[in-house]
Short mmCIF file of C-alpha atoms in Angstrom, two decimals:
data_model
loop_
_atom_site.label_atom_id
_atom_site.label_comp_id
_atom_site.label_asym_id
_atom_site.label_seq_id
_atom_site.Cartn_x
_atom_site.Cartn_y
_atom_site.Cartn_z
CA UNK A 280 38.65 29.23 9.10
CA UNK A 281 41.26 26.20 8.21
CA UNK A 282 41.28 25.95 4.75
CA UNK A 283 41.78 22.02 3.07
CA UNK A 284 45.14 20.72 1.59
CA UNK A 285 42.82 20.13 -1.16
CA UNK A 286 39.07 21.39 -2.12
CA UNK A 287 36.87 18.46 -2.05
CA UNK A 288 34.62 17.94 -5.50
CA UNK A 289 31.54 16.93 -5.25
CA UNK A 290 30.05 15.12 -7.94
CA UNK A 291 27.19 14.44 -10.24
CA UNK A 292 26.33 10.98 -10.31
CA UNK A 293 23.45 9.02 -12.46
CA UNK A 294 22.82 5.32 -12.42
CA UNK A 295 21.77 3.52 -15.62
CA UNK A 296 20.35 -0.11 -15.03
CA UNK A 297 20.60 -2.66 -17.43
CA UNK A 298 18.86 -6.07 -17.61
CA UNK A 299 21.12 -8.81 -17.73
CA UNK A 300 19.11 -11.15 -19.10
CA UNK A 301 19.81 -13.50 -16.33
CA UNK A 302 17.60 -14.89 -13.68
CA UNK A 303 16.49 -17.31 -10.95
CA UNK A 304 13.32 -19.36 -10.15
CA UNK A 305 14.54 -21.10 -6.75
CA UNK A 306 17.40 -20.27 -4.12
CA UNK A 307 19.98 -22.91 -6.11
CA UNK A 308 19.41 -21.28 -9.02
CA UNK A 309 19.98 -17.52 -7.19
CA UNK A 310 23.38 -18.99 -6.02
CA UNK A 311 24.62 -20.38 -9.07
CA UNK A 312 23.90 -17.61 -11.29
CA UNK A 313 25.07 -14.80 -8.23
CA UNK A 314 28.19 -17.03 -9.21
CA UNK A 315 28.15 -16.04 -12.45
CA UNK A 316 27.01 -12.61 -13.18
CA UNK A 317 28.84 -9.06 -13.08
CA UNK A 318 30.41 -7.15 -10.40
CA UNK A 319 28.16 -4.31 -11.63
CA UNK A 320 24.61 -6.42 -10.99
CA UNK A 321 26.03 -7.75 -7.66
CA UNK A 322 26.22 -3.63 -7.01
CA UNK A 323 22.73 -2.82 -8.19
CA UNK A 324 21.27 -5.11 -6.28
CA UNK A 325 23.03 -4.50 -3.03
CA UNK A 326 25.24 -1.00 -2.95
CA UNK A 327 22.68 0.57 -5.36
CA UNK A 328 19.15 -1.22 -3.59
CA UNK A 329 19.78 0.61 -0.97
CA UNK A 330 18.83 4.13 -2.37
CA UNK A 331 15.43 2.09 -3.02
CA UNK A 332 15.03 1.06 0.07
CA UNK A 333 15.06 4.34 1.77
CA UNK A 334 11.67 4.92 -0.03
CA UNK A 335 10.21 2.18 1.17
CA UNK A 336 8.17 1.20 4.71
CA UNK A 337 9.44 -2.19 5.28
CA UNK A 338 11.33 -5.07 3.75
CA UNK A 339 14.95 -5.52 3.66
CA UNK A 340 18.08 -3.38 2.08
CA UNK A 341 19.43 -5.57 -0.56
CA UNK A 342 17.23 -7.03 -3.13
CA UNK A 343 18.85 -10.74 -2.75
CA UNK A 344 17.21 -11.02 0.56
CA UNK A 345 14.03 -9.11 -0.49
CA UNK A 346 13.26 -11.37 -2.91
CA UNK A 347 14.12 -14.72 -0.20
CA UNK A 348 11.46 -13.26 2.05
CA UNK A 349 8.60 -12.12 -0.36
CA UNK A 350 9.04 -14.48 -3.48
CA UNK A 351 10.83 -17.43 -1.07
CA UNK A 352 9.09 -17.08 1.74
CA UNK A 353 12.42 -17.92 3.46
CA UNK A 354 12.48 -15.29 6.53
CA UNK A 355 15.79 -16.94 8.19
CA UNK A 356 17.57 -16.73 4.80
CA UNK A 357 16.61 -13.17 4.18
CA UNK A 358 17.92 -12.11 7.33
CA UNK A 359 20.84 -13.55 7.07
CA UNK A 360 21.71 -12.32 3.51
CA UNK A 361 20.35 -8.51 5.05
CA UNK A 362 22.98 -8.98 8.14
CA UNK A 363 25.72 -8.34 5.57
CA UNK A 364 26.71 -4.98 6.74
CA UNK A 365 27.79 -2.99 2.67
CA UNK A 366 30.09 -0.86 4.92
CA UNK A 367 32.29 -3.40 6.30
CA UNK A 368 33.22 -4.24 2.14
CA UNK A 369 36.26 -2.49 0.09
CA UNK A 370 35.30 -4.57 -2.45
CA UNK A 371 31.87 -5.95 -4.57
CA UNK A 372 34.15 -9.32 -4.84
CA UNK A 373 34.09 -9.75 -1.40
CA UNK A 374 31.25 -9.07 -0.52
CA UNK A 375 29.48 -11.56 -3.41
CA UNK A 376 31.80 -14.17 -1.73
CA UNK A 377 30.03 -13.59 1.72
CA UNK A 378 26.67 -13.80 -0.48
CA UNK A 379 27.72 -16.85 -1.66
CA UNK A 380 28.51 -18.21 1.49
CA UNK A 381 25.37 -17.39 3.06
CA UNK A 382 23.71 -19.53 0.13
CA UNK A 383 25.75 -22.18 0.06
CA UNK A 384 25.23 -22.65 3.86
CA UNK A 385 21.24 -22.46 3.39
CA UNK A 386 21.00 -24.85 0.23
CA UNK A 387 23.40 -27.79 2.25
CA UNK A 388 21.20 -27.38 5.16
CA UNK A 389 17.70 -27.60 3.07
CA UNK A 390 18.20 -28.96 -0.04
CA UNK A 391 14.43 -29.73 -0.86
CA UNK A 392 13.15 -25.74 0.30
CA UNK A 393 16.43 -24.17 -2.60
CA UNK A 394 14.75 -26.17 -5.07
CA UNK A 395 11.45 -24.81 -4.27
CA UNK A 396 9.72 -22.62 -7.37
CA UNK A 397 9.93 -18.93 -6.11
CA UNK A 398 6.47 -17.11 -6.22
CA UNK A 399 8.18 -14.85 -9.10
CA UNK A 400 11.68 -14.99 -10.50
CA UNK A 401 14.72 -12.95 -9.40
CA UNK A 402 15.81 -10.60 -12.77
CA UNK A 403 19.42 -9.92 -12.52
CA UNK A 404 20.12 -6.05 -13.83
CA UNK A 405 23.61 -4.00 -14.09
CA UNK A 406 23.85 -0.83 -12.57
CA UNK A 407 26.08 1.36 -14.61
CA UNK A 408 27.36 5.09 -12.74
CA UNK A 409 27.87 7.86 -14.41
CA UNK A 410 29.76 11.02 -13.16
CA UNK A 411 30.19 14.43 -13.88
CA UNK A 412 31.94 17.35 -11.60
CA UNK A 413 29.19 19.62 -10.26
CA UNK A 414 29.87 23.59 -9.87
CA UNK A 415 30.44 23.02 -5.88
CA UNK A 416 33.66 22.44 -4.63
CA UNK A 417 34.56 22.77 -0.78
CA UNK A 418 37.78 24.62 0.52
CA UNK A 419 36.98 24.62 3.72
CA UNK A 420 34.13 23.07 5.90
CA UNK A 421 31.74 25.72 5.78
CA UNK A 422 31.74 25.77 1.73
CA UNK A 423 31.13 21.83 2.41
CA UNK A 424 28.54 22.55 4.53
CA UNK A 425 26.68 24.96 2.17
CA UNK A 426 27.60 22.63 -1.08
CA UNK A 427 25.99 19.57 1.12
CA UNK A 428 22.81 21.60 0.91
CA UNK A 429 22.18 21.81 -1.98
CA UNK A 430 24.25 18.84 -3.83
CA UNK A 431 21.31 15.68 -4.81
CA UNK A 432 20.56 12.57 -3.14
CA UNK A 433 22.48 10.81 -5.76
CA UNK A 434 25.46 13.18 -5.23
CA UNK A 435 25.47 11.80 -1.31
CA UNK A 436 24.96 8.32 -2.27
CA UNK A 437 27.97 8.24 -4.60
CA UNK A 438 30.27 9.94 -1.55
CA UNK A 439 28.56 8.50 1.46
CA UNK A 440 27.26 4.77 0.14
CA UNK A 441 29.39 3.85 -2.70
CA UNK A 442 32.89 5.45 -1.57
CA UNK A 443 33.38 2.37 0.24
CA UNK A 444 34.42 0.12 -3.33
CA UNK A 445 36.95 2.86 -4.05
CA UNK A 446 39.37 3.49 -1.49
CA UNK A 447 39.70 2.85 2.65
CA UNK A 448 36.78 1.58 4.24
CA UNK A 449 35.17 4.89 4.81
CA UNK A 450 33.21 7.41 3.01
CA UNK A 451 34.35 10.27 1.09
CA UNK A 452 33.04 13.25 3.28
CA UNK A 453 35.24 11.49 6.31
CA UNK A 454 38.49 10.68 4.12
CA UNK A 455 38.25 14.65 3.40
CA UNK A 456 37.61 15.46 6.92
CA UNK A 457 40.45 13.69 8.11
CA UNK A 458 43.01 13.94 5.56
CA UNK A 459 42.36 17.50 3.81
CA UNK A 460 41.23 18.98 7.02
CA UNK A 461 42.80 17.22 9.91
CA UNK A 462 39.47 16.76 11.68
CA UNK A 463 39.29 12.86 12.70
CA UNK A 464 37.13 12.93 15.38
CA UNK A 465 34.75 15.21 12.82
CA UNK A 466 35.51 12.24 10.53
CA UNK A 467 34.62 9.41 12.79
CA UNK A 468 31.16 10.98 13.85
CA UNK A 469 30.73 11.50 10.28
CA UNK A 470 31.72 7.93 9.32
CA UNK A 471 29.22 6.87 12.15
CA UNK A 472 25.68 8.22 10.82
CA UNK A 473 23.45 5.03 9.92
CA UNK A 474 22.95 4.39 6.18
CA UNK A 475 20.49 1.38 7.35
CA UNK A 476 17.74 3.30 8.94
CA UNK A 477 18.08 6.79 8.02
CA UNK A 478 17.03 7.92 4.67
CA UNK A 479 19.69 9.98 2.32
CA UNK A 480 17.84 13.10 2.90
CA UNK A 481 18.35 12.67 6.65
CA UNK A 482 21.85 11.89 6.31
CA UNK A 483 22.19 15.10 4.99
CA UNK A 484 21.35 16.66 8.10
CA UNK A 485 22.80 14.33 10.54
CA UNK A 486 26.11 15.23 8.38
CA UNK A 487 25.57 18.89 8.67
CA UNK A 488 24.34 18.37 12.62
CA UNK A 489 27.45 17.47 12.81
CA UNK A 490 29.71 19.77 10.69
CA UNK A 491 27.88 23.15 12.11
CA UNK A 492 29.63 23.30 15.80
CA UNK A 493 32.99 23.03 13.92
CA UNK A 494 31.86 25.28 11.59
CA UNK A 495 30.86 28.07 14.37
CA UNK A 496 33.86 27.01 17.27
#
């Protein structure tokens, strides 16, 4: 079996959430303060929101336009702050500016409705990532395959969902794929699997769907 220019680490990762002590009442407010506030809370509630949302039956992926629908009641906002696809983004920067724009748009168009008291306010919180090494490390794709098994949730969010803010636009499981084992197309179908409407679990084994006819060819 082709063994990796390097082994691939995968790694422990836990997500501390702290309140910023910042929040909104109405849509002008969201926008100034989304402004204003960390790179790390514009992650929680976007990058990180979306582990949430897997466990949930309906509503939207980031909590910005969660909280335009249900405490706004501002369905054409909320889907427009949703649209904004977390994969297209190397950056949290970026992507607030795109947030921003969105917002900005909305409170020109209807200045009365942003000034509007929201049912409940929007909290701004932190999210804070912590990572360790775990004991499974990959040399070639069927090690991956077995470590994938039995690494957590969090451990495919942090390679799979989060990868994106540090490095190409891609995940980590692909970059390896490609790089370390000279398997783009493996990579690409990889890079493909939806993070919108499949839960992390399931990613798991769409990713392994697709790693075990390499493995056994």
């Amino acid at each position: 079996m082709k063994q990796a220019k390097t082994p691939f680490q995968f790694m422990a990762a836990s997500t501390l959430t702290r309140i910023c002590g910042v929040q909104a009442t109405n849509i002008s407010e969201l926008l100034e303060q989304l402004r204003r506030v960390s790179t790390d809370s514009v992650f929680n509630h976007t990058f990180q929101s979306l582990s949430a949302y897997h466990f949930l039956t309906e509503g939207f992926s980031n909590d910005f336009a969660q909280w335009a629908l249900a405490a706004c009641n501002a369905p054409q906002m909320a889907e427009q702050l949703a649209a904004l696809d977390i994969r297209q983004y190397e950056s949290v920067e970026d992507l607030r500016a795109d947030l921003v724009q969105t917002l900005e748009s909305f409170v020109a168009a209807e200045p009365q409705r942003a000034q509007q008291k929201a049912f409940e306010p929007f909290y701004f919180c932190e999210a804070v990532t912590v990572t360790v090494p775990t004991d499974w490390r990959a040399h070639n794709l069927r090690e991956f395959c077995e470590a994938l098994w039995h690494v957590s949730v969090h451990s495919i969010h942090y390679h799979f969902v989060s990868a994106r803010l540090r490095g190409p636009q891609t995940n980590d499981f692909s970059a390896w794929m490609e790089h370390s084992l000279g398997l783009p197309e493996l990579a690409d179908r990889v890079e493909h699997i939806d993070i919108y409407t499949n839960t992390l679990e399931r990613v798991r084994q769409l990713i392994l769907d697709e790693c075990i006819p390499w493995v056994e060819s």
